[in-house]
XYZ file of C-alpha atoms in Angstrom:
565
model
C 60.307 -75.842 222.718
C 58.373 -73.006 221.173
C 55.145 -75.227 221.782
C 56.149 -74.466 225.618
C 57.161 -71.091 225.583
C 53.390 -70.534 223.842
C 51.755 -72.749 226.103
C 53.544 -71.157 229.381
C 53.017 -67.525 228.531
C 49.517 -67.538 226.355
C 48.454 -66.940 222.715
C 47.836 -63.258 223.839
C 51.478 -62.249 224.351
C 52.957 -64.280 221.664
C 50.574 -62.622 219.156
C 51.117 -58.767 220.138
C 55.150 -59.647 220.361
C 54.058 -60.896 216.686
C 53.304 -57.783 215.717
C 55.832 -55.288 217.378
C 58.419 -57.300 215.476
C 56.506 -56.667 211.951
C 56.000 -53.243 212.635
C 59.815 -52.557 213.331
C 62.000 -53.056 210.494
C 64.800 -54.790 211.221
C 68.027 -53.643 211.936
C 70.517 -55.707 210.244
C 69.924 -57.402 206.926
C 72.440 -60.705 208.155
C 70.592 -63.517 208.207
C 70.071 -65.568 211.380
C 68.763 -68.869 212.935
C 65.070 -68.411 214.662
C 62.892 -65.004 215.217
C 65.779 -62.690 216.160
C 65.123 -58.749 215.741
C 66.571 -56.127 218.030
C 63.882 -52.818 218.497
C 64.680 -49.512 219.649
C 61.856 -48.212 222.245
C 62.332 -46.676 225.359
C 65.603 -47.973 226.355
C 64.111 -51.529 226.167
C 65.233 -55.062 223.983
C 62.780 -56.860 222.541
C 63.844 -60.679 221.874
C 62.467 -64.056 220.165
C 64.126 -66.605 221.680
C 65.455 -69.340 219.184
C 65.263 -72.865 219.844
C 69.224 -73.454 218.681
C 71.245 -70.510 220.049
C 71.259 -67.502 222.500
C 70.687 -63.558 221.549
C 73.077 -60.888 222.391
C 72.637 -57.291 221.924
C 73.669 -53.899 222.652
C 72.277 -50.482 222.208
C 75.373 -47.900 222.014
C 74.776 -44.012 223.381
C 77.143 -41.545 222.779
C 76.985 -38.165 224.538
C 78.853 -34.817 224.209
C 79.862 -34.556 228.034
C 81.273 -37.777 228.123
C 85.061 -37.361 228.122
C 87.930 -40.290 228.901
C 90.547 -39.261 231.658
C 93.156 -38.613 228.798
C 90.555 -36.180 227.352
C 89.200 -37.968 224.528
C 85.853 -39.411 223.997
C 84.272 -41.731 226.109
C 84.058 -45.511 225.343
C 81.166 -46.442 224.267
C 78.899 -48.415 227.110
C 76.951 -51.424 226.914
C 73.087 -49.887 227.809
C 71.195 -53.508 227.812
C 73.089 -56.829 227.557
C 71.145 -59.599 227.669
C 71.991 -63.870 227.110
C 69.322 -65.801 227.722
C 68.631 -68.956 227.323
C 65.173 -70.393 226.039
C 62.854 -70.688 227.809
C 61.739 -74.602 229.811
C 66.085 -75.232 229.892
C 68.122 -76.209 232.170
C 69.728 -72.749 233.310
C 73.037 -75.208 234.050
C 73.924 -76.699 230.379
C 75.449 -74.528 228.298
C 74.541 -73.830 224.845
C 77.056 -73.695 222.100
C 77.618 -69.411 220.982
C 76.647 -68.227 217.313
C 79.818 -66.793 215.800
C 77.225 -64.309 213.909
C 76.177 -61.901 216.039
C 73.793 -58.670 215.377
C 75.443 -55.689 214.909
C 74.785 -53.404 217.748
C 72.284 -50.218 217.279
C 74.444 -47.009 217.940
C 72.346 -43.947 218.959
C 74.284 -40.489 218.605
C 72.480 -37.633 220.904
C 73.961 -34.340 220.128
C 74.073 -31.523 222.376
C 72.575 -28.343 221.089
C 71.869 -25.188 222.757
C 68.621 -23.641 222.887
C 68.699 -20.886 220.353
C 67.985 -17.857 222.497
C 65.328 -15.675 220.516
C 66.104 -11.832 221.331
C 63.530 -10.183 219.139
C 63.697 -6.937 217.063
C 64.554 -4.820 220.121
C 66.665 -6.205 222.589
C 68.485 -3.939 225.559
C 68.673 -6.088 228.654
C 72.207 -5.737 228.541
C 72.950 -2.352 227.307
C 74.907 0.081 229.311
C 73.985 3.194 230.201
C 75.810 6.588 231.223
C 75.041 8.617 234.540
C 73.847 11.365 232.307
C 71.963 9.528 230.012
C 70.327 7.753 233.471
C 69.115 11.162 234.397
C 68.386 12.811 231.250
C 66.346 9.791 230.173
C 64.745 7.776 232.940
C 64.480 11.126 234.999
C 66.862 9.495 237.726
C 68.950 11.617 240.557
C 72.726 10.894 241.487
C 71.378 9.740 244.619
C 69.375 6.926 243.211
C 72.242 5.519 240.879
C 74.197 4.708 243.890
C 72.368 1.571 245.048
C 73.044 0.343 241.346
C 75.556 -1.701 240.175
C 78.545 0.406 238.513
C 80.705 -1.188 235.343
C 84.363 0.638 234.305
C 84.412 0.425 230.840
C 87.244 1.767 228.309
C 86.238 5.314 227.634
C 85.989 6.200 223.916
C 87.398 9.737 224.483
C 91.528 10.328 224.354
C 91.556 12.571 227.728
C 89.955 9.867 229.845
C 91.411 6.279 230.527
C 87.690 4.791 231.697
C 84.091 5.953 233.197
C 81.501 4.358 234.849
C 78.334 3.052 233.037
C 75.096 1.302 234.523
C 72.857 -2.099 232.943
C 69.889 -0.657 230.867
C 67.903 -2.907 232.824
C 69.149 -1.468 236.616
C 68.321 1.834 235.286
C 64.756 0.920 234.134
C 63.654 -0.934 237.113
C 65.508 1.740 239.632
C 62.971 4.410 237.503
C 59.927 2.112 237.896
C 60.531 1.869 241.458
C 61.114 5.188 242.051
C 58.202 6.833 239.643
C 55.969 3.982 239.722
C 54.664 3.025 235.999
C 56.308 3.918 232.408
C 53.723 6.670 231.992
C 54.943 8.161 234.934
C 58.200 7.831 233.520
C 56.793 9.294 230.218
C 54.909 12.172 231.587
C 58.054 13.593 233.778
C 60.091 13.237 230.479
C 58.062 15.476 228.905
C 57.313 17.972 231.585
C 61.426 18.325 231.745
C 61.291 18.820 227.891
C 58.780 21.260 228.225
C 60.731 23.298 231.102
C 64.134 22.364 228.685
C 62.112 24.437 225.908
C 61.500 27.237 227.868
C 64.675 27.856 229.707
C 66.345 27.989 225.885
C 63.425 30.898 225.252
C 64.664 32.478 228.718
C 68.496 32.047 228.314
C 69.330 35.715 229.429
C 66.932 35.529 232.308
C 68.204 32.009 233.657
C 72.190 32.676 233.587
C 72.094 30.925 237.086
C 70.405 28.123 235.786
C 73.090 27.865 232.988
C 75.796 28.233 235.300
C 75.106 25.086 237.109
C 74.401 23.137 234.101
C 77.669 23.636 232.914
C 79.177 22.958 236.148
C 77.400 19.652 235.968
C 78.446 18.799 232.722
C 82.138 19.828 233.591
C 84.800 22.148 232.910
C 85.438 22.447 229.273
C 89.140 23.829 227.467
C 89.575 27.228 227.657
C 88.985 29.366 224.956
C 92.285 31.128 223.587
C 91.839 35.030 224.393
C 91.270 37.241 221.298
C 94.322 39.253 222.557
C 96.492 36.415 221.785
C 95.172 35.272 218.168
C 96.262 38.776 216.636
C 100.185 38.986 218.075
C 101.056 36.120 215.813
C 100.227 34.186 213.087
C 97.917 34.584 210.380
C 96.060 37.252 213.297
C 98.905 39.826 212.972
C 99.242 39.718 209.185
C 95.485 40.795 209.256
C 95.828 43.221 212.119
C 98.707 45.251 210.477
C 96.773 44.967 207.154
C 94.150 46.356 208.472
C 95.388 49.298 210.241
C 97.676 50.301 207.159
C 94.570 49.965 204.195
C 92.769 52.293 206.990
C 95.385 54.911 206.529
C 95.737 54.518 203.057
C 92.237 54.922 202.362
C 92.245 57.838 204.138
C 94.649 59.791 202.323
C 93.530 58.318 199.034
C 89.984 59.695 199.462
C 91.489 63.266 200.301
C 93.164 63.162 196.991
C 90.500 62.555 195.072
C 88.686 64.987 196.566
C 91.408 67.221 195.602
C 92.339 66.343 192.079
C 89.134 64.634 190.990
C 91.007 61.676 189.437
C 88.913 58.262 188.466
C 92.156 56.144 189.030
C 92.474 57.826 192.435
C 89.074 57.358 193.036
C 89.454 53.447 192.222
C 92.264 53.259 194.847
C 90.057 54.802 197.270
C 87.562 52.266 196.748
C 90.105 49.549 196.855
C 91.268 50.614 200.157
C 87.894 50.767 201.392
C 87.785 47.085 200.465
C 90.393 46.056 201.469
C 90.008 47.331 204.838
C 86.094 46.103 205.270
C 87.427 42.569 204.067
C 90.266 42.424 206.265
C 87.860 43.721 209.529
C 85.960 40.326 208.347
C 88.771 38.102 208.076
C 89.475 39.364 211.917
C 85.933 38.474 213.019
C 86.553 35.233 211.501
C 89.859 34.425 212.874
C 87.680 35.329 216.264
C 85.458 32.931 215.445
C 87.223 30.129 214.553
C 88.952 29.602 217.777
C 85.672 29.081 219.387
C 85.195 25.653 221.764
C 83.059 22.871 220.077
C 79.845 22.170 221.086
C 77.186 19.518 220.672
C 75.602 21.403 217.711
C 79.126 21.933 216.112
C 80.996 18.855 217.534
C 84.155 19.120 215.047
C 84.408 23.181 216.335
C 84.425 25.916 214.152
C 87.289 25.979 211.605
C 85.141 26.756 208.576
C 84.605 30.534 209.863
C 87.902 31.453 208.386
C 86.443 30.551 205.066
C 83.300 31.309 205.109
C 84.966 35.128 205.831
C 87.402 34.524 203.065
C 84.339 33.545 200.796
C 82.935 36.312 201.739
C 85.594 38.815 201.508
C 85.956 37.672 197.799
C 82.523 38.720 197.025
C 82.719 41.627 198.327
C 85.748 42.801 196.701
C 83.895 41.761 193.264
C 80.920 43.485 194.028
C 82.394 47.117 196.163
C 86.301 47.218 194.464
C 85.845 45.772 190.837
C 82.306 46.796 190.411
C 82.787 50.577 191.753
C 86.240 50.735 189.824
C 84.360 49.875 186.436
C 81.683 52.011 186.716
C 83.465 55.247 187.684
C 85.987 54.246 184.927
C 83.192 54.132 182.163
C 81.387 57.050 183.642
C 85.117 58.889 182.764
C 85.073 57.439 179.372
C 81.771 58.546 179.099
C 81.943 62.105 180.355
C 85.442 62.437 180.739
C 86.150 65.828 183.304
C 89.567 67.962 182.926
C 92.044 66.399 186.202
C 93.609 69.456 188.296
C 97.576 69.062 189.521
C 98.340 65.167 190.920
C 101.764 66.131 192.491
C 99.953 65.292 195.877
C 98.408 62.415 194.216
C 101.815 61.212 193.341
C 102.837 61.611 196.858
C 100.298 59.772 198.273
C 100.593 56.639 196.011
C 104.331 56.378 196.719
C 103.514 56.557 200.317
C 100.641 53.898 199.313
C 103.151 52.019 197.195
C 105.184 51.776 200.413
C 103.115 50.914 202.916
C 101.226 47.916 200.619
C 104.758 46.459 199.724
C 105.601 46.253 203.732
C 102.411 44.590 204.450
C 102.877 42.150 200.927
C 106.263 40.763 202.917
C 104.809 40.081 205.904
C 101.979 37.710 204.369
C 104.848 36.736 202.451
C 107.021 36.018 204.835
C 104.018 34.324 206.984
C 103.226 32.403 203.767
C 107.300 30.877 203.294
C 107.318 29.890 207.253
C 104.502 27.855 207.030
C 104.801 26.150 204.072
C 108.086 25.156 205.216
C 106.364 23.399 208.476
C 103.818 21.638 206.215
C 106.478 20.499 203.953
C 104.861 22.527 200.712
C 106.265 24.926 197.990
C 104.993 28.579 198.257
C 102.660 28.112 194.933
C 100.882 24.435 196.853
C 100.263 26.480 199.680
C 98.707 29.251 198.399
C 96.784 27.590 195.670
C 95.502 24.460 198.595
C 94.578 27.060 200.678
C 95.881 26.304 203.676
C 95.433 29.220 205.204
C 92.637 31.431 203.850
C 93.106 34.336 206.020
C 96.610 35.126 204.641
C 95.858 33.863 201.364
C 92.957 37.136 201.442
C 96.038 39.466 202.402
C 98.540 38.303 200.326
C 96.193 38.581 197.038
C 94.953 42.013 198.021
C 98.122 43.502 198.772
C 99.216 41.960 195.463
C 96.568 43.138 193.784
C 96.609 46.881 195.920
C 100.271 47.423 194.600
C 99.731 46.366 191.231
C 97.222 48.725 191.302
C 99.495 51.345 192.180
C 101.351 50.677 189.786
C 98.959 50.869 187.248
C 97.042 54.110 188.528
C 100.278 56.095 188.771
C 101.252 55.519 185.117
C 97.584 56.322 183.768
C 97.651 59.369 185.892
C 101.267 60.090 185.095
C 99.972 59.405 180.792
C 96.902 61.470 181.913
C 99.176 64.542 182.765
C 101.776 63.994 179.636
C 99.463 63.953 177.026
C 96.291 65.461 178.710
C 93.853 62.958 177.948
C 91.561 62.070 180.722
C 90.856 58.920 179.182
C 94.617 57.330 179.980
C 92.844 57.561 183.571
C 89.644 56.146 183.205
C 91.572 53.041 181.552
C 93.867 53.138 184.621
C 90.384 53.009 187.076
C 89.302 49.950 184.586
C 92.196 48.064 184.981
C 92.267 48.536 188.779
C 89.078 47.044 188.410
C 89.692 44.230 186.489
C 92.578 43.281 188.865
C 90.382 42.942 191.681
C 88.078 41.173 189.769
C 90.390 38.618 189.013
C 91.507 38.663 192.759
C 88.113 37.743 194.067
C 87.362 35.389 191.355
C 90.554 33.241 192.688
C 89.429 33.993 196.358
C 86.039 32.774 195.386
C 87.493 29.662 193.785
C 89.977 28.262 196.404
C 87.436 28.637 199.550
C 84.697 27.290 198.150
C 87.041 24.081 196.910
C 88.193 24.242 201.098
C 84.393 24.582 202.204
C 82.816 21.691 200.276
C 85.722 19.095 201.053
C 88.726 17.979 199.106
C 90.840 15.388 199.850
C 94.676 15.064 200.997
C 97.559 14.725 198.934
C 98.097 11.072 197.531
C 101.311 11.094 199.148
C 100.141 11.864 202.703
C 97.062 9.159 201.875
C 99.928 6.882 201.173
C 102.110 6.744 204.122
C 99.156 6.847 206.432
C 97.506 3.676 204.429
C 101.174 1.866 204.781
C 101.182 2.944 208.578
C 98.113 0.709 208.934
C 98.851 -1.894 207.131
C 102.529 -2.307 208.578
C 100.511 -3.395 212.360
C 100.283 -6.911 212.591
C 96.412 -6.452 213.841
C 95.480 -5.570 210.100
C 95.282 -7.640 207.452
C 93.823 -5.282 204.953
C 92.728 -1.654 204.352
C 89.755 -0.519 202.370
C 87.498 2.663 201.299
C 89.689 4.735 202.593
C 88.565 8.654 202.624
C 90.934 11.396 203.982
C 89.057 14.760 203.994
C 91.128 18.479 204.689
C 88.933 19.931 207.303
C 90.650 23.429 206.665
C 93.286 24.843 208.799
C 95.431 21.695 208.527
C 93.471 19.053 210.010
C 92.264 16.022 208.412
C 89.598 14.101 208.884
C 90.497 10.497 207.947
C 88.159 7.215 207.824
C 89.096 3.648 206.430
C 87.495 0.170 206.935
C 89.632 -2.142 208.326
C 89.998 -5.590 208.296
C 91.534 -6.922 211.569
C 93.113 -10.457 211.926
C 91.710 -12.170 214.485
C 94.373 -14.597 215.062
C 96.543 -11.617 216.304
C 93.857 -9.669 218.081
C 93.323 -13.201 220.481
C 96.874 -13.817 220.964
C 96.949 -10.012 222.322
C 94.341 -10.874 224.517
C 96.016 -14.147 226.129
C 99.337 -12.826 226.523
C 97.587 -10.958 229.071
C 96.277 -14.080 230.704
C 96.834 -16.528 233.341
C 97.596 -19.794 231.611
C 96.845 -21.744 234.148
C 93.787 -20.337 235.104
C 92.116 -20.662 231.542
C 93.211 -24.198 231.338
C 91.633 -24.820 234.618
C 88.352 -23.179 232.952
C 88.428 -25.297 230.146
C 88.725 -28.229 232.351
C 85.627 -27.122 233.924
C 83.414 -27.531 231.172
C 81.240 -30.172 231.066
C 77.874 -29.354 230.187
C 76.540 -26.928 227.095
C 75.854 -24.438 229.960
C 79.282 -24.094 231.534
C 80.861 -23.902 227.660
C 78.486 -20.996 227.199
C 79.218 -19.100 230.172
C 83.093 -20.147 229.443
C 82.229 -18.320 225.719
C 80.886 -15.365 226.889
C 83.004 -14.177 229.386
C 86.222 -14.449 226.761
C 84.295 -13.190 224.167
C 83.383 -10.543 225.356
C 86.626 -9.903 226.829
C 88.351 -10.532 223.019
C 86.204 -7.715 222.006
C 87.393 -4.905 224.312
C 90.824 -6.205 223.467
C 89.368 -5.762 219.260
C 88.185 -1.719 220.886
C 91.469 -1.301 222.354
C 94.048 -2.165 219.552
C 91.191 0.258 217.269
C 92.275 2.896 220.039
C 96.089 1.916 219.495
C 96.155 2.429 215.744
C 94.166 5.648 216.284
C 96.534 7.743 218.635
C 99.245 6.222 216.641
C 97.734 7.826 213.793
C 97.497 11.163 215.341
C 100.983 11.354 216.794
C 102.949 10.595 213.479
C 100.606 12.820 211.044
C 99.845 15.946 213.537
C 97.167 17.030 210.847
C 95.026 14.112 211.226
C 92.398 15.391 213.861
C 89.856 12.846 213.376
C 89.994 9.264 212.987
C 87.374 6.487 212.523
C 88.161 3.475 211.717
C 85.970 0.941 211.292
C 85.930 -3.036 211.469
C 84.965 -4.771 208.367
């Protein structure tokens, strides 16, 4: 019979089916009767027909979008199926089966998406703000209308959402409207130019400036100065002021009378006192100023920096004037005249320092009872640097009454001028000491201390209690001055909770009906990134949660960032 099939269909053919079937290994190792050997080649079965039996084979493909009706994978199907039988027979006998039969070639195609290559810079589907819009691609309001407009969860805590534009509507509405990127580039820079000079011009532009800041919106108002000196740390300072002015005063008449150094020295300290406290005013003024871009958290610090400042200067113009004129008296030591009037103006001095000691006192005890501290933690924390400065001078300005009356009072028992030269010496080394500690605490406040542990605590423990976070690390809680924190932790969110928050506020129904849908890599991937990227606003929302949580059970904490690890 294979004489026949040779004869009937040439030497030719038999010889180049000779050597397809040595060039293809075969693909079981069973061994069977005649030439049989199954090859894989474009979907098509290659056979040598035996003279004994028939060949059956089947070539198995599997694909991912092949699904059963109960959802499960598809059966396999049966791609070419052949039985012939050799050729010069009579198609009607039938030839006995071969209980052997070739295993069947199984070819698994896997479905991949194309990996989508985005390069180093990649903004197609950034979103832009109307402001940015016009600032940057040199756009008007009136062109952003034809675009398309996006709500979007607004990262600030007095708006719920704002409108944002695609990167990509913005830069072909400015191509269309200026014509070529240079264009673009060139208006850019003329506005930056005309930016430049209206900053040169301010005074002469104040209409100018008036509608910019209509266009950027009404800010808070600023609290009136009026207001930040009836109460507070404000009225401590005012009344300080106005009583070290009178004091002064009268102190410098009575050393102009009697000559004394000790009186002298409390004339000086008045003087101090009063410049410092005219500083501390200007920045109590200051501090209550609106942030701005350049100073986005505002401008806290000034009460401070005039605290800092004040210290100094009572080193340099009390203890530094005190010491001189008290060696100078050493030195050349000058006869004192009568210091009954002396004595009368220090008692009066006495009493007016004491009344303005309670009231920073008494300033001092109420709010350390609203921040939950002892009198000592406050002061020495610094929680308020603007008493702190009028508490430790009026300390230090009735101590030094104190101490000037009985040198004056040893001066005139004994009289020695030199009991009052080491009365205007110790003045000074009292307010040496007082701006040393003033020196000390605000520049601890201006460079940036941490919290208590204890407040660190219960706000870590707040965060981990949520059921969105599995874990809190580096976490760094910075006082900001004037009670107000500044606190910033990574966090680790579970995502398991964070997706169950987002389909409780599903249909069902409707995702099912989605997932049913899919069929194809394509519709998974659109299926992917429309939940996706709705998981992830749900991620930015709970972020927002834990934040104003945050702020409304620890007042102090001002500023929070907390970021996903």
């Amino acid at each position: 019979m294979a004489g026949v099939s040779a004869r009937s269909r040439g030497w030719s053919s038999l010889c180049r089916l000779y050597l397809r079937l040595h060039a293809v290994p075969p693909s079981c190792g069973r061994a069977c009767h005649g030439w049989q050997h199954s090859v894989k080649g474009s979907g098509l079965l290659y056979l040598m027909p035996s003279g004994r039996l028939p060949v059956q084979a089947q070539i198995r493909l599997y694909s991912s979008n092949e699904t059963r009706e109960g959802g499960g994978p598809a059966e396999p199907s049966a791609i070419g199926s052949t039985d012939k039988s050799p050729a010069g027979l009579n198609p009607g006998k039938s030839e006995p089966r071969s209980t052997l039969l070739p295993d069947p070639i199984q070819v698994k195609v896997k479905a991949v998406l194309k990996k989508r290559e985005y390069g180093s810079k990649y903004m197609k589907n950034n979103f832009v703000t109307g402001v940015r819009a016009m600032n940057e691609f040199c756009l008007k309001p009136s062109d952003l209308e034809s675009l398309r407009k996006i709500r979007r969860r607004s990262p600030h805590d007095d708006t719920e959402s704002f409108t944002v534009f695609l990167r990509s509507d913005v830069e072909a509405k400015a191509l269309e409207v200026w014509g070529s990127p240079e264009a673009i580039f060139r208006e850019r820079k003329l506005r930056k130019e005309e930016e430049i000079a209206y900053k040169e011009n301010l005074f002469r532009n104040q209409k100018l400036l008036k509608e910019y800041k209509e266009f950027l919106g009404n800010t808070k108002p600023r609290l009136s100065t009026a207001s930040l000196f009836l109460k507070g740390p404000g009225k401590v300072v005012m009344v300080a002021i106005c009583i070290n002015g009178l004091n002064f005063f009268f102190k410098l008449l009575a050393w102009v009378y009697t000559g004394s150094a000790s009186m002298f020295s409390e004339a000086i300290h008045s003087l101090a006192d009063t410049c410092n406290q005219a500083l501390l005013a200007l920045g109590i003024s200051q501090s209550a100023r609106t942030p701005d871009p350049g100073h986005p958290y505002g401008f806290t610090n000034m009460r401070y920096i005039a605290s800092l400042i004040s210290g100094v200067g009572i080193f340099m113009m009390g203890a530094g004037l005190s010491w001189y004129h008290g060696i100078m008296g050493l030195l050349h030591p000058q006869p004192i005249e009568s210091l009954l009037w002396a004595y009368c103006i220090l008692a009066g001095s006495l009493v007016s320092e004491g009344a303005t000691l309670l009231v920073a006192i008494n300033e001092i005890r109420k709010s350390s009872r609203i921040k939950g501290l002892s009198f000592y933690q406050y002061v020495m924390q610094s929680k308020d640097p603007s008493t702190n400065v009028v508490l430790m001078e009026d300390a230090a300005a009735v101590l030094g009454v104190i101490m000037a009356a009985s040198c004056m009072g040893l001066t005139s028992l004994t009289g020695n001028p030199y009991y009052d030269s080491l009365g205007s010496l110790g003045v000074g080394t009292l307010l040496g000491a007082v701006s040393a500690f003033l020196i000390y605490t605000n520049t601890e406040a201006l460079i940036g201390r941490s919290i208590q542990p204890e407040q660190v605590q219960r706000i870590t423990e707040l965060l981990e209690s949520d059921p969105a976070v599995r874990a809190i690390h580096d976490v760094k809680a910075t006082d900001m001055g004037m009670s107000k924190v500044r606190f910033k932790a990574e966090v680790d969110f579970d995502g398991r909770v964070v997706t169950r928050s987002y389909l409780e506020k599903q249909d069902i129904d409707q995702v099912l009906h989605e997932i049913r849908q899919v069929k194809t890599p394509e519709d998974l991937e659109t299926f992917m990134l429309k939940h996706g990227e709705n998981i992830i606003d749900t991620l930015g929302a709970e972020v927002d949660r834990l934040e104003k949580e945050l702020k409304q059970r620890n007042p102090d904490v001002r500023h929070v960032d907390l970021e996903i690890l």
